[in-house]
Amino acid sequence: MQLYPMKRILVATVSVGLIAMGLTVAPAQAAPPDATPVPRLLGFTPILKYVSCPAKEALPARTRCATLTVPLDWQKPKDGRTIKIALRITRSAQRDGALTFNPGGPGEPAIGIGPAVYSLLPAAVRDRFDFVVWDPRGVGLSGPALTDCPAAEGLAAPLVGPVDWRDFWDSQFAAFAKANSECLAANPNAAPYLGTWQVIRDLEAMRIALGYKQWNYWGMSYGTRIGHAYARTFPSSLRTLIMDGSLMAGETAFRFGTTFPSGVSVTKQVYASINGKAQAHKMNAIFDYLDRKVITIKGTQIDRWGLAQELRGLLGQQAQYPTIRKVVDALYRLVKAKTGAQKARAAHAVRNARALLPKTNDSTTTIRLINCADLPDRPTADQLAAASGAVARDFGTVFVMWMANASMCAGLPDDLSPPSPHGTDPIDLATPPIFVLSTGDAATPWAWGRSMANTFTGSRTISYTSTQHVTYLFAPSPCVNDTVTRYLLTLRRPSGDIACAFTPSPPLD
């Protein structure tokens, strides 16, 4: 299990009626020049170099490509080791500061999806702010690159029947320890330097190098950890801060894993409240059946673990609700079928519904290394085995798998990197942030974001009724989108926290 990757989010066309709202804009910043001397930052002078854009990239007009040379290790900026961060800068008409974002993961490249995100921005935002896209260190086009990192191959949990959770977690920890230690040994000049502590210093060097007084920063999913750490370290460098699908404050690897099953349980109930209350009952019946028996349809197996992963991923995209409902309804008819004819018809419906599901394949190595750099605690197999029984009893057998994030750091030292600053003590920003939180978020539970919002004095929270993960401009909610865009343009926040009702997404093409 991992934080829900940005590239899985299906982009829906949305419109934000700002002209009719009669918005006024906040005072302008001076436009940065195309080239500016880069001051020294923490004992190092970053080097910004504009380069030719790759011909294969379909970039927006007025986009320039660049690299920023920064230290491999900001703790030792003078040791001669450097890396290059890849950037794309789309100039605005007004050149009034810049908007940048991180798409989450951790480990998701931003440059590949930058044009799609840019296309979603309201015209007033595109005209006002330069749009700066960058791949974080160790991700996409930015160094350092990881090599020879094996997959973690642990003991597969039994497809049916009871699970010996002690054996399972012992196997998982051993597999992660082997894979992580081999990756670390093969990458001594890369693996220890991917954490958020390093990333926020890259982000500050980037701001200075590009000549911007402040950032407008949009953190998506894991990107909220970057936003939180950046706000704690460089508070005066933020004009606005949008935290979308937020992680928790006071985060630990243990809490990251063990609080997740209850969040997924809420996801199921919120989904059912929108798509038919019987959907929760049907899901329960399907997984009760799969605890006893694997479904086989024309040589294709459907087991409890695979289906759970599939559904949780899809639930982060509200545009997929019709497909999810078709799959759930068809599987429910199949597990409740009494006659051969009923089973045949239901199996045919399951096949057709599953054919609509998107296919994904994501590497988890970078995700593990970043999370384990940020979170220094190292949970044990004993701790997870002790928690597994209660989780299985409270929520169901498959929910135990959602604790896997707590096992991912096995084999890595607890001092892999300076930890990301993510405490619960208050933060005061000149303009407090806006948090956008789905009530049934399938990847970052609402309560996580609520806890982080509470660390910012004067923050405002928008709670959106959905299981959508990352909501601003990715769900067609005027209540969400107009509020966030108004904040971005004018610095005006709601007078208090607000709740936004579900707005259906348009049908997928």
Coordinates of C-alpha atoms in Angstrom, one line a residue:
M1 CA 0.0 0.0 0.0
Q2 CA 1.2 3.5 -0.8
L3 CA 0.0 7.0 -1.0
Y4 CA -2.3 7.3 -4.0
P5 CA -0.2 8.4 -7.0
M6 CA -1.3 11.5 -8.8
K7 CA -1.0 9.9 -12.2
R8 CA -3.9 7.7 -11.4
I9 CA -6.3 10.6 -10.9
L10 CA -8.5 10.9 -14.0
V11 CA -8.7 14.5 -14.9
A12 CA -12.3 15.9 -15.3
T13 CA -13.0 19.2 -17.1
V14 CA -14.1 21.8 -14.6
S15 CA -15.0 25.4 -14.9
V16 CA -14.6 28.1 -12.3
G17 CA -16.9 31.1 -12.7
L18 CA -14.5 33.8 -11.4
I19 CA -15.4 36.6 -13.7
A20 CA -19.0 36.6 -12.5
M21 CA -17.7 36.7 -8.9
G22 CA -16.2 40.1 -9.4
L23 CA -12.9 39.2 -7.8
T24 CA -10.2 41.8 -7.0
V25 CA -6.6 40.7 -6.9
A26 CA -4.0 41.2 -4.1
P27 CA -1.1 43.5 -4.7
A28 CA 1.4 42.4 -7.3
Q29 CA 4.9 41.1 -6.8
A30 CA 7.6 42.4 -9.0
A31 CA 8.1 40.1 -12.0
P32 CA 11.4 38.1 -11.8
P33 CA 13.9 38.7 -14.6
D34 CA 14.8 35.8 -17.0
A35 CA 18.2 35.6 -15.4
T36 CA 19.3 36.6 -11.9
P37 CA 22.4 36.1 -9.8
V38 CA 21.6 33.3 -7.3
P39 CA 22.5 34.2 -3.7
R40 CA 24.3 31.6 -1.6
L41 CA 21.9 29.4 0.4
L42 CA 23.2 27.5 3.5
G43 CA 26.8 27.7 2.2
F44 CA 26.1 26.8 -1.4
T45 CA 25.5 28.8 -4.6
P46 CA 22.8 27.0 -6.6
I47 CA 23.3 27.2 -10.4
L48 CA 20.3 27.7 -12.6
K49 CA 20.8 26.8 -16.3
Y50 CA 18.2 27.1 -19.0
V51 CA 18.4 24.2 -21.5
S52 CA 16.6 23.1 -24.7
C53 CA 13.3 21.5 -24.0
P54 CA 12.9 17.9 -25.1
A55 CA 11.1 17.6 -28.4
K56 CA 8.9 14.8 -27.1
E57 CA 7.3 17.0 -24.4
A58 CA 4.1 18.8 -25.4
L59 CA 4.6 21.8 -23.2
P60 CA 2.4 24.9 -22.9
A61 CA 3.3 28.0 -24.8
R62 CA 6.0 30.3 -23.1
T63 CA 7.5 27.3 -21.3
R64 CA 11.2 27.2 -20.7
C65 CA 13.2 24.2 -19.4
A66 CA 16.0 24.5 -16.9
T67 CA 18.1 22.6 -14.4
L68 CA 19.1 23.7 -10.9
T69 CA 22.3 22.4 -9.5
V70 CA 22.1 21.9 -5.7
P71 CA 24.1 19.9 -3.2
L72 CA 23.5 16.2 -2.9
D73 CA 23.5 16.7 0.8
W74 CA 22.4 20.1 2.2
Q75 CA 24.1 19.1 5.5
K76 CA 27.4 19.1 3.7
P77 CA 26.9 21.6 0.9
K78 CA 30.7 22.1 0.3
D79 CA 31.7 18.5 -0.2
G80 CA 31.6 18.8 -4.0
R81 CA 28.8 16.3 -4.6
T82 CA 25.9 17.9 -6.5
I83 CA 22.7 16.9 -8.3
K84 CA 20.5 18.5 -11.0
I85 CA 16.8 19.2 -10.4
A86 CA 14.8 19.4 -13.6
L87 CA 12.4 22.3 -14.0
R88 CA 9.7 23.6 -16.4
I89 CA 8.7 27.3 -16.1
T90 CA 5.6 28.5 -18.0
R91 CA 5.6 32.3 -18.0
S92 CA 2.4 34.1 -17.3
A93 CA 1.1 37.3 -18.9
Q94 CA 1.3 39.3 -15.7
R95 CA 4.5 37.7 -14.3
D96 CA 3.1 38.3 -10.8
G97 CA 4.9 35.6 -8.8
A98 CA 4.7 31.9 -9.2
L99 CA 2.5 28.8 -8.5
T100 CA 4.2 25.5 -8.0
F101 CA 3.0 22.1 -6.8
N102 CA 4.0 18.6 -5.8
P103 CA 1.8 15.7 -7.0
G104 CA 2.4 13.3 -4.2
G105 CA 3.5 9.7 -4.1
P106 CA 6.0 10.3 -2.6
G107 CA 8.0 9.7 -5.7
E108 CA 5.6 10.9 -8.3
P109 CA 7.2 12.9 -11.2
A110 CA 5.5 16.3 -11.8
I111 CA 7.0 17.2 -15.2
G112 CA 5.1 14.4 -17.0
I113 CA 1.7 15.6 -15.7
G114 CA 2.6 19.3 -15.6
P115 CA 0.8 20.3 -18.8
A116 CA -2.4 18.5 -17.7
V117 CA -2.4 20.2 -14.4
Y118 CA -1.7 23.6 -16.1
S119 CA -4.7 23.0 -18.4
L120 CA -7.0 22.7 -15.4
L121 CA -6.0 26.0 -13.9
P122 CA -8.5 28.8 -14.2
A123 CA -7.5 31.4 -16.8
A124 CA -7.1 34.1 -14.1
V125 CA -4.5 31.9 -12.4
R126 CA -2.6 31.1 -15.6
D127 CA -2.5 34.8 -16.5
R128 CA -1.4 35.9 -13.1
F129 CA 1.3 33.5 -12.0
D130 CA 4.2 31.7 -13.6
F131 CA 3.7 28.0 -13.3
V132 CA 6.8 26.1 -12.1
V133 CA 6.9 22.3 -12.4
W134 CA 9.8 20.3 -11.0
D135 CA 10.6 16.7 -10.4
P136 CA 11.8 16.3 -6.8
R137 CA 15.3 14.8 -6.2
G138 CA 15.5 11.2 -7.1
V139 CA 12.3 11.3 -9.1
G140 CA 11.7 11.4 -12.8
L141 CA 14.2 13.7 -14.6
S142 CA 16.0 14.8 -11.4
G143 CA 19.0 13.2 -9.8
P144 CA 20.2 11.2 -8.1
A145 CA 19.0 8.1 -9.8
L146 CA 18.5 4.8 -8.0
T147 CA 19.8 1.6 -9.5
D148 CA 19.8 -2.1 -8.6
C149 CA 17.0 -1.8 -6.1
P150 CA 15.2 -5.2 -5.9
A151 CA 11.5 -5.6 -5.2
A152 CA 10.5 -6.8 -1.7
E153 CA 9.2 -10.4 -2.1
G154 CA 7.7 -11.6 1.1
L155 CA 5.3 -14.4 2.0
A156 CA 2.0 -14.0 0.2
A157 CA -0.9 -14.1 2.6
P158 CA -3.2 -17.1 2.0
L159 CA -5.9 -16.4 -0.6
V160 CA -8.6 -17.8 1.7
G161 CA -9.0 -18.8 5.3
P162 CA -7.4 -17.5 8.4
V163 CA -4.1 -15.7 8.4
D164 CA -1.2 -16.3 10.8
W165 CA -0.4 -12.6 11.1
R166 CA 2.8 -13.2 13.0
D167 CA 4.2 -15.4 10.2
F168 CA 3.0 -12.9 7.6
W169 CA 4.6 -9.8 9.3
D170 CA 7.9 -11.7 10.0
S171 CA 8.1 -12.5 6.3
Q172 CA 7.2 -9.0 5.2
F173 CA 9.8 -7.4 7.5
A174 CA 12.4 -9.9 6.3
A175 CA 11.6 -9.1 2.7
F176 CA 11.7 -5.4 3.2
A177 CA 14.9 -5.6 5.2
K178 CA 16.6 -7.5 2.4
A179 CA 15.4 -5.3 -0.4
N180 CA 16.1 -2.0 1.5
S181 CA 19.6 -3.0 2.7
E182 CA 20.5 -4.1 -0.9
C183 CA 19.2 -0.9 -2.4
L184 CA 21.0 1.2 0.2
A185 CA 24.3 -0.6 -0.4
A186 CA 24.0 -0.2 -4.1
N187 CA 23.2 3.5 -3.9
P188 CA 25.3 5.2 -1.2
N189 CA 25.3 8.5 -3.1
A190 CA 21.6 8.5 -3.7
A191 CA 19.4 6.5 -1.3
P192 CA 20.2 8.5 1.9
Y193 CA 19.5 11.9 0.3
L194 CA 15.9 11.7 -1.0
G195 CA 14.0 12.8 2.1
T196 CA 11.8 15.9 2.5
W197 CA 14.4 17.7 4.7
Q198 CA 16.5 17.8 1.5
V199 CA 13.6 18.6 -0.8
I200 CA 12.4 21.7 1.0
R201 CA 15.9 23.2 0.7
D202 CA 15.9 22.4 -3.0
L203 CA 12.5 24.2 -3.2
E204 CA 13.9 27.2 -1.4
A205 CA 17.0 27.3 -3.7
M206 CA 14.7 27.1 -6.7
R207 CA 12.6 30.1 -5.5
I208 CA 15.7 32.2 -5.0
A209 CA 17.3 31.1 -8.3
L210 CA 14.1 32.0 -10.2
G211 CA 13.9 35.3 -8.5
Y212 CA 10.5 34.9 -6.9
K213 CA 9.7 36.7 -3.6
Q214 CA 7.4 34.0 -2.4
W215 CA 5.8 30.8 -3.6
N216 CA 2.2 30.0 -4.0
Y217 CA 2.4 26.3 -3.2
W218 CA -0.2 23.6 -3.9
G219 CA 0.6 20.3 -2.0
M220 CA -1.2 17.2 -3.1
S221 CA -1.1 14.1 -0.9
Y222 CA 2.5 13.6 0.1
G223 CA 3.1 17.1 -1.3
T224 CA 1.4 18.3 1.9
R225 CA 4.3 16.9 3.9
I226 CA 6.6 19.1 1.8
G227 CA 4.3 22.1 2.4
H228 CA 4.1 21.5 6.1
A229 CA 7.9 21.1 6.4
Y230 CA 8.6 24.1 4.1
A231 CA 6.2 26.3 6.2
R232 CA 8.0 25.4 9.4
T233 CA 11.4 26.0 7.9
F234 CA 10.9 28.9 5.5
P235 CA 7.6 30.5 6.6
S236 CA 8.3 33.9 5.0
S237 CA 8.7 32.2 1.6
L238 CA 5.0 31.4 1.2
R239 CA 2.4 33.7 -0.1
T240 CA -0.3 31.1 -0.2
L241 CA -0.4 27.4 0.8
I242 CA -3.0 25.0 -0.5
M243 CA -3.0 21.6 1.3
D244 CA -5.0 19.1 -0.7
G245 CA -5.5 15.5 0.5
S246 CA -3.3 16.1 3.6
L247 CA -1.1 13.8 5.6
M248 CA -1.1 14.0 9.4
A249 CA 0.8 16.2 11.9
G250 CA 3.0 14.3 14.3
E251 CA 3.4 11.6 11.8
T252 CA 5.3 8.4 12.5
A253 CA 5.7 5.2 10.5
F254 CA 3.7 3.3 13.0
R255 CA 0.8 5.7 12.9
F256 CA 1.1 6.0 9.1
G257 CA 0.3 2.3 9.0
T258 CA -1.9 1.5 11.9
T259 CA -4.4 4.4 11.5
F260 CA -5.0 3.6 7.9
P261 CA -7.5 0.7 8.2
S262 CA -10.1 2.8 10.0
G263 CA -9.7 5.4 7.3
V264 CA -10.4 2.9 4.6
S265 CA -13.5 1.8 6.5
V266 CA -14.8 5.3 6.4
T267 CA -14.0 5.5 2.7
K268 CA -16.4 2.5 2.2
Q269 CA -19.2 4.2 4.1
V270 CA -18.8 7.6 2.4
Y271 CA -18.8 5.9 -1.0
A272 CA -22.0 4.0 -0.1
S273 CA -23.7 7.2 1.1
I274 CA -23.2 8.7 -2.3
N275 CA -23.7 5.6 -4.6
G276 CA -26.4 3.7 -2.8
K277 CA -26.4 2.7 0.8
A278 CA -26.5 -1.0 0.0
Q279 CA -23.1 -0.8 -1.6
A280 CA -21.4 -1.1 1.8
H281 CA -23.4 -4.2 2.6
K282 CA -22.6 -5.7 -0.8
M283 CA -18.9 -5.1 -0.3
N284 CA -19.1 -6.8 3.0
A285 CA -20.8 -9.8 1.5
I286 CA -18.3 -10.0 -1.3
F287 CA -15.3 -10.0 1.0
D288 CA -17.0 -12.5 3.4
Y289 CA -17.3 -14.8 0.4
L290 CA -13.7 -14.2 -0.7
D291 CA -12.5 -15.1 2.8
R292 CA -13.8 -18.6 2.1
K293 CA -13.4 -19.0 -1.7
V294 CA -11.5 -17.6 -4.7
I295 CA -13.7 -16.6 -7.7
T296 CA -12.4 -18.0 -11.0
I297 CA -13.9 -16.7 -14.3
K298 CA -12.5 -18.2 -17.5
G299 CA -9.1 -18.7 -15.9
T300 CA -8.9 -15.3 -14.2
Q301 CA -8.8 -15.4 -10.4
I302 CA -10.4 -12.8 -8.1
D303 CA -9.1 -13.0 -4.6
R304 CA -9.7 -10.9 -1.5
W305 CA -6.3 -9.2 -1.6
G306 CA -6.2 -8.2 -5.2
L307 CA -9.8 -6.9 -5.2
A308 CA -9.3 -4.9 -2.1
Q309 CA -6.2 -3.1 -3.6
E310 CA -8.2 -2.6 -6.9
L311 CA -11.2 -1.0 -5.2
R312 CA -9.2 1.2 -2.8
G313 CA -7.3 2.6 -5.7
L314 CA -10.4 3.3 -7.7
L315 CA -12.2 4.9 -4.8
G316 CA -9.8 7.8 -4.9
Q317 CA -11.2 8.9 -8.2
Q318 CA -14.9 9.8 -7.9
A319 CA -15.1 9.7 -11.7
Q320 CA -14.8 6.0 -11.4
Y321 CA -17.9 5.6 -9.2
P322 CA -20.1 4.2 -12.0
T323 CA -17.4 1.5 -12.8
I324 CA -17.0 0.6 -9.1
R325 CA -20.7 0.2 -8.7
K326 CA -20.9 -2.1 -11.8
V327 CA -18.1 -4.2 -10.4
V328 CA -19.6 -4.4 -6.9
D329 CA -23.2 -5.1 -8.2
A330 CA -21.9 -7.9 -10.5
L331 CA -19.8 -9.5 -7.9
Y332 CA -22.6 -9.4 -5.4
R333 CA -25.0 -11.1 -7.8
L334 CA -22.3 -13.7 -8.4
V335 CA -21.6 -14.6 -4.8
K336 CA -25.4 -14.7 -4.1
A337 CA -26.3 -16.7 -7.2
K338 CA -28.2 -19.9 -6.6
T339 CA -28.5 -21.5 -10.0
G340 CA -25.9 -22.2 -12.7
A341 CA -27.7 -19.8 -15.1
Q342 CA -27.6 -17.0 -12.5
K343 CA -23.9 -17.7 -11.9
A344 CA -23.1 -17.6 -15.6
R345 CA -25.0 -14.3 -16.1
A346 CA -23.3 -12.8 -13.1
A347 CA -19.8 -14.0 -14.2
H348 CA -20.4 -12.4 -17.6
A349 CA -21.3 -9.1 -15.9
V350 CA -18.2 -9.3 -13.7
R351 CA -16.0 -9.8 -16.8
N352 CA -17.5 -6.8 -18.6
A353 CA -17.3 -4.5 -15.5
R354 CA -13.7 -5.4 -14.8
A355 CA -12.7 -4.8 -18.4
L356 CA -13.5 -1.1 -17.6
L357 CA -10.9 -0.9 -14.8
P358 CA -7.7 1.1 -15.5
K359 CA -4.4 -0.8 -15.2
T360 CA -1.6 0.6 -13.1
N361 CA 2.0 -0.6 -12.3
D362 CA 4.0 1.5 -9.8
S363 CA 7.4 1.0 -8.3
T364 CA 7.6 1.4 -4.5
T365 CA 11.3 1.8 -3.9
T366 CA 11.4 5.6 -4.0
I367 CA 8.3 5.7 -2.0
R368 CA 9.9 3.6 0.8
L369 CA 13.1 5.6 0.8
I370 CA 11.4 9.0 1.1
N371 CA 9.0 7.9 3.7
C372 CA 11.7 6.2 5.8
A373 CA 14.0 9.2 5.5
D374 CA 11.2 11.4 6.8
L375 CA 9.9 9.1 9.6
P376 CA 12.7 7.8 11.9
D377 CA 10.7 5.3 14.0
R378 CA 11.0 1.7 13.0
P379 CA 8.0 -0.4 14.0
T380 CA 8.5 -4.1 14.6
A381 CA 6.8 -7.3 13.4
D382 CA 5.6 -7.9 17.0
Q383 CA 3.8 -4.6 17.1
L384 CA 2.0 -5.1 13.8
A385 CA 1.1 -8.7 14.7
A386 CA -0.4 -7.5 17.9
A387 CA -2.5 -4.9 16.1
S388 CA -3.6 -7.3 13.3
G389 CA -6.2 -9.3 15.3
A390 CA -8.1 -6.2 16.4
V391 CA -8.1 -4.7 12.9
A392 CA -9.3 -7.9 11.4
R393 CA -12.1 -8.2 14.0
D394 CA -13.2 -4.6 13.7
F395 CA -13.0 -4.1 9.9
G396 CA -12.4 -7.4 8.1
T397 CA -9.4 -9.5 7.2
V398 CA -8.4 -7.5 4.1
F399 CA -8.1 -4.3 6.2
V400 CA -5.0 -5.6 7.9
M401 CA -3.1 -5.2 4.6
W402 CA -3.5 -1.4 4.9
M403 CA -1.0 -1.4 7.8
A404 CA 1.8 -2.4 5.4
N405 CA 3.3 1.1 5.4
A406 CA 4.4 0.5 8.9
S407 CA 6.7 -2.3 7.8
M408 CA 8.3 -0.6 4.8
C409 CA 11.4 0.8 6.7
A410 CA 12.8 -2.6 7.8
G411 CA 16.5 -2.8 7.2
L412 CA 17.0 1.0 7.0
P413 CA 18.7 2.9 9.8
D414 CA 16.7 5.3 11.8
D415 CA 19.1 8.1 11.0
L416 CA 18.9 7.6 7.3
S417 CA 18.3 11.3 6.9
P418 CA 17.4 14.3 9.0
P419 CA 13.7 13.7 9.7
S420 CA 11.1 16.0 8.1
P421 CA 9.9 18.6 10.5
H422 CA 6.2 17.7 11.0
G423 CA 5.4 18.3 14.7
T424 CA 2.1 19.6 16.2
D425 CA 3.3 22.9 17.6
P426 CA 1.6 25.9 16.1
I427 CA 2.7 27.6 12.9
D428 CA 1.9 31.3 12.1
L429 CA 2.0 32.3 8.5
A430 CA 1.3 35.8 7.2
T431 CA -1.6 34.3 5.1
P432 CA -2.8 31.0 6.8
P433 CA -3.4 28.0 4.5
I434 CA -6.5 26.4 3.1
F435 CA -6.9 22.6 3.5
V436 CA -9.0 20.7 1.1
L437 CA -10.1 17.4 2.7
S438 CA -12.5 14.7 1.3
T439 CA -14.5 13.2 4.1
G440 CA -13.9 9.7 2.9
D441 CA -10.5 10.2 1.2
A442 CA -9.2 6.8 0.0
A443 CA -5.5 7.6 0.5
T444 CA -5.2 10.2 3.2
P445 CA -8.0 10.0 5.8
W446 CA -9.9 13.2 6.7
A447 CA -8.7 13.0 10.3
W448 CA -5.1 13.1 9.1
G449 CA -5.6 16.4 7.4
R450 CA -7.7 17.8 10.2
S451 CA -4.7 17.2 12.6
M452 CA -2.3 19.0 10.2
A453 CA -4.7 21.9 9.7
N454 CA -4.9 22.3 13.5
T455 CA -1.1 23.1 13.5
F456 CA -1.6 26.3 11.4
T457 CA -3.0 29.3 13.3
G458 CA -6.0 30.7 11.3
S459 CA -6.1 27.8 8.8
R460 CA -9.4 27.1 7.0
T461 CA -10.6 23.6 6.1
I462 CA -12.9 22.7 3.2
S463 CA -14.5 19.3 3.9
Y464 CA -15.8 17.8 0.7
T465 CA -18.3 14.9 0.8
S466 CA -16.5 12.3 -1.4
T467 CA -13.8 9.7 -1.4
Q468 CA -11.8 11.7 -4.0
H469 CA -8.1 12.0 -3.3
V470 CA -6.8 15.4 -4.3
T471 CA -9.9 17.5 -5.0
Y472 CA -9.1 21.1 -6.1
L473 CA -9.9 21.2 -9.9
F474 CA -10.0 17.3 -10.0
A475 CA -13.6 17.3 -8.8
P476 CA -16.2 19.6 -10.4
S477 CA -17.2 21.3 -7.1
P478 CA -17.8 25.0 -7.4
C479 CA -17.9 25.1 -3.6
V480 CA -14.3 23.8 -3.5
N481 CA -12.8 25.2 -6.6
D482 CA -14.2 28.8 -6.4
T483 CA -13.1 29.1 -2.7
V484 CA -9.6 27.9 -3.3
T485 CA -9.1 30.0 -6.5
R486 CA -10.4 33.1 -4.7
Y487 CA -7.9 32.5 -1.9
L488 CA -5.1 32.0 -4.5
L489 CA -5.9 35.3 -6.3
T490 CA -7.0 37.5 -3.4
L491 CA -5.7 35.9 -0.2
R492 CA -9.3 35.9 1.0
R493 CA -10.2 32.9 3.1
P494 CA -13.7 31.8 4.3
S495 CA -14.7 33.2 7.7
G496 CA -14.6 29.7 9.1
D497 CA -14.3 26.1 8.1
I498 CA -16.8 25.0 5.4
A499 CA -18.4 21.8 4.1
C500 CA -19.1 21.2 0.4
A501 CA -21.7 18.7 -0.8
F502 CA -20.8 16.0 -3.4
T503 CA -20.8 17.2 -7.0
P504 CA -20.9 14.3 -9.6
S505 CA -18.1 14.1 -12.1
P506 CA -19.0 14.1 -15.8
P507 CA -18.9 10.6 -17.5
L508 CA -15.5 9.4 -18.5
D509 CA -14.8 9.3 -22.2

